[in-house]
PDB file of C-alpha atoms in Angstrom:
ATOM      1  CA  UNK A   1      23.551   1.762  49.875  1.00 51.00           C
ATOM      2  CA  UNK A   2      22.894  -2.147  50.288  1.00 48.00           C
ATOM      3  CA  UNK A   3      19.505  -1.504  49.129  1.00 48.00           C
ATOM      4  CA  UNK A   4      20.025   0.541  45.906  1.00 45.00           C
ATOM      5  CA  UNK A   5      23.224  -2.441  45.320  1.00 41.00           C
ATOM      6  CA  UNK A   6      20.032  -5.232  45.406  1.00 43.00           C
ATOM      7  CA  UNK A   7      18.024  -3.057  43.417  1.00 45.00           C
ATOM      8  CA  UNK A   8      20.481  -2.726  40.489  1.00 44.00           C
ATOM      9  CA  UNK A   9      21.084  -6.320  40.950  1.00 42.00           C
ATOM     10  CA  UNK A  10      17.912  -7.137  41.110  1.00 46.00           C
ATOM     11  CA  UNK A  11      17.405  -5.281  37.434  1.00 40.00           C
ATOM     12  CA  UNK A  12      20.189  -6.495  35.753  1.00 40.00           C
ATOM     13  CA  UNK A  13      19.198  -9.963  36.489  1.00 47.00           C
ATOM     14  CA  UNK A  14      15.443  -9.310  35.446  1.00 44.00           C
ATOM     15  CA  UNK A  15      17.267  -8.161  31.891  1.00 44.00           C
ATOM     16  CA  UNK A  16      19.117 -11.004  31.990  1.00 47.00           C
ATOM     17  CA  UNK A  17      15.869 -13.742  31.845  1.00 47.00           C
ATOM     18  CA  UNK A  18      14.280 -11.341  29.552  1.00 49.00           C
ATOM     19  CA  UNK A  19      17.014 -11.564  26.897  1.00 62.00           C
ATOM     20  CA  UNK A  20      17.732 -15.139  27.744  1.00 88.00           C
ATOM     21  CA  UNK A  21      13.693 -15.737  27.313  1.00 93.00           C
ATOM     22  CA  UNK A  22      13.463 -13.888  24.537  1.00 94.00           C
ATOM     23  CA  UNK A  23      16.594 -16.012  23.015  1.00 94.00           C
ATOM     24  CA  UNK A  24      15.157 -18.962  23.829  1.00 95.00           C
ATOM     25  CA  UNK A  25      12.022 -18.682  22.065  1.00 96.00           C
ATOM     26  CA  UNK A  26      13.508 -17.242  19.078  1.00 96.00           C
ATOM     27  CA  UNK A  27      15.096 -20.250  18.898  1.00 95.00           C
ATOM     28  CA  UNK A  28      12.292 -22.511  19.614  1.00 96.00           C
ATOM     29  CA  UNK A  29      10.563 -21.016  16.843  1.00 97.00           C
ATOM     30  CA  UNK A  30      12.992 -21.133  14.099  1.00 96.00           C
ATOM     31  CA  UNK A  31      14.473 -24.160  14.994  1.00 95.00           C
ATOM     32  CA  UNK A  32      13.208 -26.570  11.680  1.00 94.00           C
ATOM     33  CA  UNK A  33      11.270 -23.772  10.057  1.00 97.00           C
ATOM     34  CA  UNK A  34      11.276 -24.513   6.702  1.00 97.00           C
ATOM     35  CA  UNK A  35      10.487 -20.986   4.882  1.00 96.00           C
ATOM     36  CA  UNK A  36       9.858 -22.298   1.437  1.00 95.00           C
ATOM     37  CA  UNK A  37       6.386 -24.244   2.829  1.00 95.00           C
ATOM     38  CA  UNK A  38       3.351 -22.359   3.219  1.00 96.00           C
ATOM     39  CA  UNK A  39       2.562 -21.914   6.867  1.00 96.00           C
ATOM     40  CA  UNK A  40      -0.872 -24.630   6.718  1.00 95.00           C
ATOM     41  CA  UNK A  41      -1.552 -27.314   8.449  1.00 92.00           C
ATOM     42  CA  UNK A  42      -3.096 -29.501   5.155  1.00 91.00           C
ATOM     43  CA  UNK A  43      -1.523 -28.640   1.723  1.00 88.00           C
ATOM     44  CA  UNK A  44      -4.812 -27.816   0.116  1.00 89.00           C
ATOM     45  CA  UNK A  45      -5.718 -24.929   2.683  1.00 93.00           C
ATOM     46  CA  UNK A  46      -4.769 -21.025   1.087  1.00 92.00           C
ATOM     47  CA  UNK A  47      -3.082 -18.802   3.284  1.00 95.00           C
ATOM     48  CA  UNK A  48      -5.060 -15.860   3.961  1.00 93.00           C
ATOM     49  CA  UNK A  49      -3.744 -12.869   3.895  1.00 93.00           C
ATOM     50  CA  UNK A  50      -4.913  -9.249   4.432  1.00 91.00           C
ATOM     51  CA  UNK A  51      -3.574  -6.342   2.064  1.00 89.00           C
ATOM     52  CA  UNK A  52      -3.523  -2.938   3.156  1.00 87.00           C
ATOM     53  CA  UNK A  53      -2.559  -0.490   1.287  1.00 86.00           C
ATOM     54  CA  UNK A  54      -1.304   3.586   2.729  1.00 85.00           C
ATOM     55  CA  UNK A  55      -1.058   5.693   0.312  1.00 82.00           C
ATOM     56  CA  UNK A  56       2.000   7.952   1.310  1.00 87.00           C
ATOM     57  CA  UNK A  57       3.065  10.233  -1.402  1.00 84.00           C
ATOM     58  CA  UNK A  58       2.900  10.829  -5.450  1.00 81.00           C
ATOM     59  CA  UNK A  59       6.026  11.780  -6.077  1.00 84.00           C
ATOM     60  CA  UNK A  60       5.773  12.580  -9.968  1.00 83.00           C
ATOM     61  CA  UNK A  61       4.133  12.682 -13.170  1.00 80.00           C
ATOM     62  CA  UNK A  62       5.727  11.961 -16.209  1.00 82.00           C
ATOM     63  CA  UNK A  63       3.323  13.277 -18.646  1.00 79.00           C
ATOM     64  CA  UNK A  64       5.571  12.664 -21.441  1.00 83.00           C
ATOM     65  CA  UNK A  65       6.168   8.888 -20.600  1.00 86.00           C
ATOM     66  CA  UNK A  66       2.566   8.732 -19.225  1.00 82.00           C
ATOM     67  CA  UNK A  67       4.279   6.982 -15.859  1.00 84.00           C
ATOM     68  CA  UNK A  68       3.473   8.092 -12.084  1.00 83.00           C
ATOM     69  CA  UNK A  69       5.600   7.220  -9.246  1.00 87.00           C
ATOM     70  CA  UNK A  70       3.931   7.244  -6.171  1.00 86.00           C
ATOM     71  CA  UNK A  71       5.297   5.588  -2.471  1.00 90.00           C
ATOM     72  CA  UNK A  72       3.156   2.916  -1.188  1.00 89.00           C
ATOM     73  CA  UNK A  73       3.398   1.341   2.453  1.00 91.00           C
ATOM     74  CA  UNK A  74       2.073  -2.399   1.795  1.00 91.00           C
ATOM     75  CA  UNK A  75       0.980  -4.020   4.910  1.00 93.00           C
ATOM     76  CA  UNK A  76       0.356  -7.611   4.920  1.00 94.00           C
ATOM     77  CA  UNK A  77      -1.110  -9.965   7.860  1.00 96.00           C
ATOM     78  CA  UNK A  78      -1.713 -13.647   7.875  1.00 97.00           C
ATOM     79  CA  UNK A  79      -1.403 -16.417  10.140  1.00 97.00           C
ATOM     80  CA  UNK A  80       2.009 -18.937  10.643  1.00 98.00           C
ATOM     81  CA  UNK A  81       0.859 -21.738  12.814  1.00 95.00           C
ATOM     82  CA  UNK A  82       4.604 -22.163  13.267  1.00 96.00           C
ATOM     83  CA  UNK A  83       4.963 -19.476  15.035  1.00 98.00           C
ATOM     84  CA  UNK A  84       2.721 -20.136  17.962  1.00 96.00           C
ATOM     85  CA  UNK A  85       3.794 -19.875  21.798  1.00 98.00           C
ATOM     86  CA  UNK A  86       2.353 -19.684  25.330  1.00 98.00           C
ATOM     87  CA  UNK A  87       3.616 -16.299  26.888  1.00 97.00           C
ATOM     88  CA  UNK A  88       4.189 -17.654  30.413  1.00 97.00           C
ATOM     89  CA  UNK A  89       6.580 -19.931  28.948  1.00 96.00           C
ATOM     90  CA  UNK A  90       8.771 -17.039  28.129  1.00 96.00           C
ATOM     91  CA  UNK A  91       8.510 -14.624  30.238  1.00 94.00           C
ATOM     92  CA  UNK A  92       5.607 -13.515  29.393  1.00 96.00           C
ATOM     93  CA  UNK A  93       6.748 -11.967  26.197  1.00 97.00           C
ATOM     94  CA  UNK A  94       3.649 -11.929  23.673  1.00 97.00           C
ATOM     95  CA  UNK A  95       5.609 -10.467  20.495  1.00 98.00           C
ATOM     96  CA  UNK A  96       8.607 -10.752  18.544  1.00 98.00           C
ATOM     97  CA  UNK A  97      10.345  -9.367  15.642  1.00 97.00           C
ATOM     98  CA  UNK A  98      11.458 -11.578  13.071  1.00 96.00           C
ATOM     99  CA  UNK A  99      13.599 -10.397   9.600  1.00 94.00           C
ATOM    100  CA  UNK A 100      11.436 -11.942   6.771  1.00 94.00           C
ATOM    101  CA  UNK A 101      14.143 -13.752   5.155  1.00 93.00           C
ATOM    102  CA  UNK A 102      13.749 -15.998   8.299  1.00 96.00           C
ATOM    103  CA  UNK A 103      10.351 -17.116   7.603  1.00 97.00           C
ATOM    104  CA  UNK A 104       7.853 -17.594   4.954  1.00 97.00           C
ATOM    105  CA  UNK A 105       6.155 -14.641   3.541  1.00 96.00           C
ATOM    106  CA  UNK A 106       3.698 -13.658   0.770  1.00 95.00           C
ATOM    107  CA  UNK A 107       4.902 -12.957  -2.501  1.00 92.00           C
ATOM    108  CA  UNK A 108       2.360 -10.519  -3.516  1.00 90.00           C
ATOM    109  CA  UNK A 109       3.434  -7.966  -5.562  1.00 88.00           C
ATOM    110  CA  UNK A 110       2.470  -4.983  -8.082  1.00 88.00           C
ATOM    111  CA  UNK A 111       1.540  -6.967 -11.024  1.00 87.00           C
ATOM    112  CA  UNK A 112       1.564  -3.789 -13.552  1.00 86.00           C
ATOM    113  CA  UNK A 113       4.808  -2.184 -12.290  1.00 88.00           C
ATOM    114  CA  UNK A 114       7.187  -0.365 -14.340  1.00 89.00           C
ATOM    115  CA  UNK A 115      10.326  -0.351 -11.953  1.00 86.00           C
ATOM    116  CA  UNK A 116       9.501  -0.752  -8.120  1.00 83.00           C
ATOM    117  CA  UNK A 117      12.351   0.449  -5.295  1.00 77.00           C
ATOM    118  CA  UNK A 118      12.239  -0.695  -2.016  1.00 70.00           C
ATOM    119  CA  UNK A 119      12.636   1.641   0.540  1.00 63.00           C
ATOM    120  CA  UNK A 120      15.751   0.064   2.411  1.00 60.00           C
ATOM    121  CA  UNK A 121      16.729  -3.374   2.653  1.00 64.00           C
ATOM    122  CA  UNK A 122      14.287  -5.910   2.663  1.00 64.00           C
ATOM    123  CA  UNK A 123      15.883  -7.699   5.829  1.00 65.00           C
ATOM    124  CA  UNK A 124      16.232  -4.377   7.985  1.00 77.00           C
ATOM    125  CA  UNK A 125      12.156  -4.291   7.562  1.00 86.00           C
ATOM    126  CA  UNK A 126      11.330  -6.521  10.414  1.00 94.00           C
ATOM    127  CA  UNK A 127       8.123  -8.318  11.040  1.00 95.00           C
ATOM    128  CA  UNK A 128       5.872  -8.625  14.052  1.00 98.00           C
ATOM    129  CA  UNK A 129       4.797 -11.434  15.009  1.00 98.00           C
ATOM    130  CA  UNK A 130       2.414 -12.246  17.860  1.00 98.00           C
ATOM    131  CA  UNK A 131       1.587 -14.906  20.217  1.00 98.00           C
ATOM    132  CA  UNK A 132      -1.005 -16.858  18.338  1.00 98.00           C
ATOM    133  CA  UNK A 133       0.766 -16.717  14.938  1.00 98.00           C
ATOM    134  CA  UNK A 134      -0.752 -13.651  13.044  1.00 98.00           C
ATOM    135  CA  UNK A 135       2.520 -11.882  11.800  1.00 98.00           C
ATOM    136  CA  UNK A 136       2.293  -8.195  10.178  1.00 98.00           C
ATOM    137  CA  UNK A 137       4.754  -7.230   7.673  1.00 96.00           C
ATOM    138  CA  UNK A 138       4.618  -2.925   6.419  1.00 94.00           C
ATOM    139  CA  UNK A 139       6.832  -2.451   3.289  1.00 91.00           C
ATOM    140  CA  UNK A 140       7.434   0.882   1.844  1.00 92.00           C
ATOM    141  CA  UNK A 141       7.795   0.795  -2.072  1.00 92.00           C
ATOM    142  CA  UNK A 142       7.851   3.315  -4.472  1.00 92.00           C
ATOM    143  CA  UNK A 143       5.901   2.383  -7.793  1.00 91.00           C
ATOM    144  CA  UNK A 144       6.269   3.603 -11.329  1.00 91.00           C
ATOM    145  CA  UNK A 145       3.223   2.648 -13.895  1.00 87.00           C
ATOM    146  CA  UNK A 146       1.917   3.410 -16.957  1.00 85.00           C
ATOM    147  CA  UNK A 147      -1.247   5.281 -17.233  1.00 79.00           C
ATOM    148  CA  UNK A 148      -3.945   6.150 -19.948  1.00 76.00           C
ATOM    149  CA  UNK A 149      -4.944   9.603 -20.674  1.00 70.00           C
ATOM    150  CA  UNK A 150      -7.987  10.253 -20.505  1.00 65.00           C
ATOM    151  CA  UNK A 151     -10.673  13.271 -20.429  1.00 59.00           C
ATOM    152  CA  UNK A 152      -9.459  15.359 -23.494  1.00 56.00           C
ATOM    153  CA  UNK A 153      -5.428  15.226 -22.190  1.00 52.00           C
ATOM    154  CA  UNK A 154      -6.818  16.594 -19.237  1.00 57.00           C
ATOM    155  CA  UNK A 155      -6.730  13.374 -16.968  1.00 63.00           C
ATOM    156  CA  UNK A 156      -4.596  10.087 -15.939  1.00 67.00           C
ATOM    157  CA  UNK A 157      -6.154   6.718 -15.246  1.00 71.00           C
ATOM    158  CA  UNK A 158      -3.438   4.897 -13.072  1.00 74.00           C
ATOM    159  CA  UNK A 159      -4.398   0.927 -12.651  1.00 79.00           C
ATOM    160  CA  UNK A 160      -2.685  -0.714  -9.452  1.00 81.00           C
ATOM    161  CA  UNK A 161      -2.948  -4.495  -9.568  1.00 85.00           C
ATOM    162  CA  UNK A 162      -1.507  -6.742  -6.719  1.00 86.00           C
ATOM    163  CA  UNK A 163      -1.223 -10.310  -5.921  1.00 87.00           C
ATOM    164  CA  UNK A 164       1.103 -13.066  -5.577  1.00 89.00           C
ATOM    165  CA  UNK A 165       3.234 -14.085  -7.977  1.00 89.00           C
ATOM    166  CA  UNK A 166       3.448 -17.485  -7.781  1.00 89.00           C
ATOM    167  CA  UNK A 167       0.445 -18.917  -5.917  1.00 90.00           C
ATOM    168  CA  UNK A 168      -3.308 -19.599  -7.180  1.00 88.00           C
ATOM    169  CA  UNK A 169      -6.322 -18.272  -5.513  1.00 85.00           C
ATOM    170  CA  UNK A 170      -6.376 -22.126  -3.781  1.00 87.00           C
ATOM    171  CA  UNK A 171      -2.900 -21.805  -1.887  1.00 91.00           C
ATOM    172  CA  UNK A 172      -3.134 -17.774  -1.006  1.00 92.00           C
ATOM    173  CA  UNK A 173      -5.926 -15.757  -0.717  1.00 90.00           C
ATOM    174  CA  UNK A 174      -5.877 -11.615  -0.465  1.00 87.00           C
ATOM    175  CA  UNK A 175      -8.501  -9.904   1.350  1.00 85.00           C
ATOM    176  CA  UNK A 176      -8.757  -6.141   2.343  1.00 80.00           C
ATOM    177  CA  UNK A 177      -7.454  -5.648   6.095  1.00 79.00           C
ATOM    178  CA  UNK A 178     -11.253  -4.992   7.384  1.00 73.00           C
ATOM    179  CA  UNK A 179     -14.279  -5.913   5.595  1.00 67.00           C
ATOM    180  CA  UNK A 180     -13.549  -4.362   2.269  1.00 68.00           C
ATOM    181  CA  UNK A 181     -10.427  -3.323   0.392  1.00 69.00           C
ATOM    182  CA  UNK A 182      -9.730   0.148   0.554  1.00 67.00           C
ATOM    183  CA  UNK A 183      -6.312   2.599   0.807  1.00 72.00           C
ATOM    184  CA  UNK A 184      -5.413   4.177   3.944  1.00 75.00           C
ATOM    185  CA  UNK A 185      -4.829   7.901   3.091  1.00 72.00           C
ATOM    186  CA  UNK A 186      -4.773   9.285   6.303  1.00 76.00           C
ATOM    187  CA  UNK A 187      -1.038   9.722   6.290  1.00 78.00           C
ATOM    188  CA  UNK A 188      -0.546  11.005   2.843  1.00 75.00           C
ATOM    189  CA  UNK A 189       1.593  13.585   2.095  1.00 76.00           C
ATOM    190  CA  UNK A 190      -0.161  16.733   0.782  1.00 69.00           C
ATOM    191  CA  UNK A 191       1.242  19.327  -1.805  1.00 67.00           C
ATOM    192  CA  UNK A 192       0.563  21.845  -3.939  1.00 65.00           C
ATOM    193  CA  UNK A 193       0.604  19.503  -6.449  1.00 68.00           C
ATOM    194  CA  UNK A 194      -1.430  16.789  -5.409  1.00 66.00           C
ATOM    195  CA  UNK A 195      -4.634  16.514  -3.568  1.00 63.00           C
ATOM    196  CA  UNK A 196      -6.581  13.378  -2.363  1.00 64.00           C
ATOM    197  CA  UNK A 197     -10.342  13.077  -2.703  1.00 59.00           C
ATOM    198  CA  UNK A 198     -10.634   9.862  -1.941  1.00 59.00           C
ATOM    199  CA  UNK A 199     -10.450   5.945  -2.765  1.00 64.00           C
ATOM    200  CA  UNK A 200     -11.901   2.400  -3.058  1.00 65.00           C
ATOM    201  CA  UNK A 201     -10.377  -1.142  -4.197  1.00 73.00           C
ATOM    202  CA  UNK A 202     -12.081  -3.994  -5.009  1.00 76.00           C
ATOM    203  CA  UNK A 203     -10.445  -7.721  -4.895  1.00 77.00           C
ATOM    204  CA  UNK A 204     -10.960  -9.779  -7.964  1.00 72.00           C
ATOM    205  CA  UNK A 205      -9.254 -13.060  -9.534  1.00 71.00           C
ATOM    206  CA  UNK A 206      -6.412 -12.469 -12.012  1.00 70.00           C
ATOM    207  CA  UNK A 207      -5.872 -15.417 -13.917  1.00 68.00           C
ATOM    208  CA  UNK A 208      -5.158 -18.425 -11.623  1.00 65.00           C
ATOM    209  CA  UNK A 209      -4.777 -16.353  -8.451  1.00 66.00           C
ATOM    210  CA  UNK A 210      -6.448 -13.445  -6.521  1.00 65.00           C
ATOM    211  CA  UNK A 211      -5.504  -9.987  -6.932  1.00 66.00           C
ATOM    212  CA  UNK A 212      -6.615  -6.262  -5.280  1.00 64.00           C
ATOM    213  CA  UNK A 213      -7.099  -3.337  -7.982  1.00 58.00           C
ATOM    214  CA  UNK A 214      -7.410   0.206  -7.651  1.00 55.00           C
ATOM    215  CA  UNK A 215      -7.962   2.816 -10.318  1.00 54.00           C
ATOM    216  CA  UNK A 216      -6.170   6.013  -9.289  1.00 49.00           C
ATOM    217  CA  UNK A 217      -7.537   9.114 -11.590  1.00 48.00           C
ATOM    218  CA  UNK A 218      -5.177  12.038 -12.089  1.00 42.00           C
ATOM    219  CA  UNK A 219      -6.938  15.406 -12.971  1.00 41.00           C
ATOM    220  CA  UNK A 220      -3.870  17.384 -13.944  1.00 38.00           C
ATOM    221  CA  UNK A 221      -4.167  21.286 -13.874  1.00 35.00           C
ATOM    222  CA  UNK A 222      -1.797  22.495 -16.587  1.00 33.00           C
ATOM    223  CA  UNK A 223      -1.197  25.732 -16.151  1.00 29.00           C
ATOM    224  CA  UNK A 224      -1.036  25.820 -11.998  1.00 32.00           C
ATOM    225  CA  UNK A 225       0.475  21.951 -12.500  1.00 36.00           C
ATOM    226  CA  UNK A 226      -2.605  21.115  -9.545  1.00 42.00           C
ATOM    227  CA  UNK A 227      -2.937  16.906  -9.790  1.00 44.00           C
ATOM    228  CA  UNK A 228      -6.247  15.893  -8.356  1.00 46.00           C
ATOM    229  CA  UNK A 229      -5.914  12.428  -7.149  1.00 46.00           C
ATOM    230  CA  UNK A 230      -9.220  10.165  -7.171  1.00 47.00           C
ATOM    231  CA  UNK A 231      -8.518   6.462  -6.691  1.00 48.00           C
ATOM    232  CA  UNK A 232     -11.440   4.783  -7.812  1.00 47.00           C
ATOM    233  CA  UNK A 233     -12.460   0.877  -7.851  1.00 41.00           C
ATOM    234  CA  UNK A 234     -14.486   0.276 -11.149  1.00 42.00           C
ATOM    235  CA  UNK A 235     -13.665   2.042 -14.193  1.00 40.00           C
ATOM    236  CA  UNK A 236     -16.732   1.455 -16.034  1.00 34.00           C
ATOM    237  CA  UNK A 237     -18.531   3.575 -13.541  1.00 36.00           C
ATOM    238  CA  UNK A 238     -16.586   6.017 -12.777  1.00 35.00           C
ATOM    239  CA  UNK A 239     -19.959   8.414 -12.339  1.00 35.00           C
ATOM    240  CA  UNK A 240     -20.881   6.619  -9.622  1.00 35.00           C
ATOM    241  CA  UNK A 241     -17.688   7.907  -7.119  1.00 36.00           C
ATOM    242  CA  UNK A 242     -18.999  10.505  -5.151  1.00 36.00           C
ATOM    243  CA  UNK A 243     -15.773  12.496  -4.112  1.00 35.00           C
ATOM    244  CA  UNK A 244     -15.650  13.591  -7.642  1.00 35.00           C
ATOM    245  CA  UNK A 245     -19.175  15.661  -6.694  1.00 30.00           C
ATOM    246  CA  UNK A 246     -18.021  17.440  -3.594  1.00 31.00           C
ATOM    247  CA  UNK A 247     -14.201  18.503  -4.811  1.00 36.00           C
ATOM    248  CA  UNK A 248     -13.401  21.192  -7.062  1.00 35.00           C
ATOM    249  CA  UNK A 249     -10.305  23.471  -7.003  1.00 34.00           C
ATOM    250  CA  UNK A 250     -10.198  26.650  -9.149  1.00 35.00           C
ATOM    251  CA  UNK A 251      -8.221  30.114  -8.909  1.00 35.00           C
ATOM    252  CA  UNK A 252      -8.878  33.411 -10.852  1.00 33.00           C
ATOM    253  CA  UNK A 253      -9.750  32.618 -14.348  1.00 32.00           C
ATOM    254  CA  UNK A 254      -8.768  28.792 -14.261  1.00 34.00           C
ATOM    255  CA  UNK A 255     -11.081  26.136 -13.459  1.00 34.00           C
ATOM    256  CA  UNK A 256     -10.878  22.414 -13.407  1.00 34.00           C
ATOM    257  CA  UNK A 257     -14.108  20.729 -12.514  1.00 36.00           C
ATOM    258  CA  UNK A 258     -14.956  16.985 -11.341  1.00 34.00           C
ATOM    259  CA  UNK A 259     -18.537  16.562 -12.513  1.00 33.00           C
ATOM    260  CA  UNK A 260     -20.258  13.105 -12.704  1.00 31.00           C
ATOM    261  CA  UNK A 261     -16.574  11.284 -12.629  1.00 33.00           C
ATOM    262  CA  UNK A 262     -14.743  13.571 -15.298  1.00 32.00           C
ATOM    263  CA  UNK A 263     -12.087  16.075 -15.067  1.00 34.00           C
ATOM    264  CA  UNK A 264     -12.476  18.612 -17.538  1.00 34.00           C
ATOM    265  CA  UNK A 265     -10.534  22.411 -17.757  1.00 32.00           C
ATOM    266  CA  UNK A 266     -12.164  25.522 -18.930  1.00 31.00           C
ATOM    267  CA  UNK A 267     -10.839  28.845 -19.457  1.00 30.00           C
ATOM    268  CA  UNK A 268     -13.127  31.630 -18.839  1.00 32.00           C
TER     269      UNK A 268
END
């Protein structure tokens, strides 16, 4: 009995320094953070940051319109040398989570949107943020844009342009999350009336800043109302995307086929 009493007292008091460290740094950290300065240590130095985009779902097609809505989880890293802190001064705790309307964050957003909703308040999507600085923000947004149809009214090409909105290339910088930009698809929803083939992104400058672009191609099947997705990098060579060779999706007496980069339907 007096040992299971020092045991729970024993626990409550280890959850005790844990909040109280985990208070305390909090508060160490924010205390004269000002969020409207870029997190560098000389104004000339960019803030890099890595874009990631998953592609989670295309949700419609307004052929009509010429619009797709599709939801996007955005994932941004970059480095806050505010935020910096040795774990044994805390408990050992090597990671917090921050609202972003406490800190700085990039403004990077979809520079050819229609209408954009946020999935959820932006404050309730909490950032990490890790010992040495690097913070990771994931934002799930659902994008409407216009596309162009292409292929004899067979096909949609669907631009995606991001970057900040405020900042030149010289105060934020955008780089793919590894070596090379590219959309994570491995958690997309499939349906029966969209299929990924697959995807690159390139990064580019727009304007006075830097921007990642993707091309997303829709093949749409009319009469089975089958969208082939193919997000592509470079429009002007579109025969050079391989996925386009190795997919094809046909039933009975319809066909649509993906042959050197075009979608085209015939009826046999």
């Amino acid at each position: 009995m007096y040992k299971t009493f020092l045991m729970s007292l024993a626990i409550i008091q280890w959850s005790c320094l844990c909040s109280t460290d985990e208070d305390r740094l909090l508060a160490d950290l924010l205390i004269g953070y000002n969020k409207m300065s870029r997190p560098v240590f000389k104004p000339y130095q960019p803030v890099r940051v890595k874009l990631a985009v998953s592609l989670r779902e295309a949700i419609d097609l307004n052929e009509d319109l010429g619009q797709v809505k599709i939801l996007i989880w955005l994932k941004m890293i970059w480095k806050d040398f505010h935020l910096n802190w040795n774990p044994e001064q805390y408990g050992r705790i090597n990671r917090v989570f921050i609202p972003p309307d406490a800190i700085w964050t990039p403004d990077i957003t979809l520079y050819n949107a229609i209408h954009s909703e946020p999935d959820g308040d932006r404050n309730h999507l909490k950032l990490s943020v890790l010992y040495n600085g690097e913070a990771t923000w994931i934002r799930p947004v659902t994008y409407s844009v216009t596309c162009k149809h292409q292929f004899r009214g067979n096909a949609w090409l669907c631009p995606f342009t991001f970057g900040s909105w405020v900042y030149t290339s010289d105060q934020l910088e955008i780089h793919g999350e590894k070596r090379k930009v590219q959309i994570n698809d491995e958690q997309f929803l499939s349906s029966d009336h969209f299929i990924l083939l697959g995807h690159e992104g390139k990064r580019e400058p727009y304007g006075f800043s830097d921007a990642v672009s993707f091309i997303i191609l829709f093949c749409h099947w009319f009469i089975r109302h089958v969208v082939i997705i193919a997000i592509l990098s470079r429009p002007t060579r579109i025969g050079a995307f391989d996925p386009c060779f190795l997919h094809s999706c046909s039933e009975s007496s319809e066909e649509v086929h993906l042959e050197q980069g075009f979608c085209r339907s015939s009826l046999e």
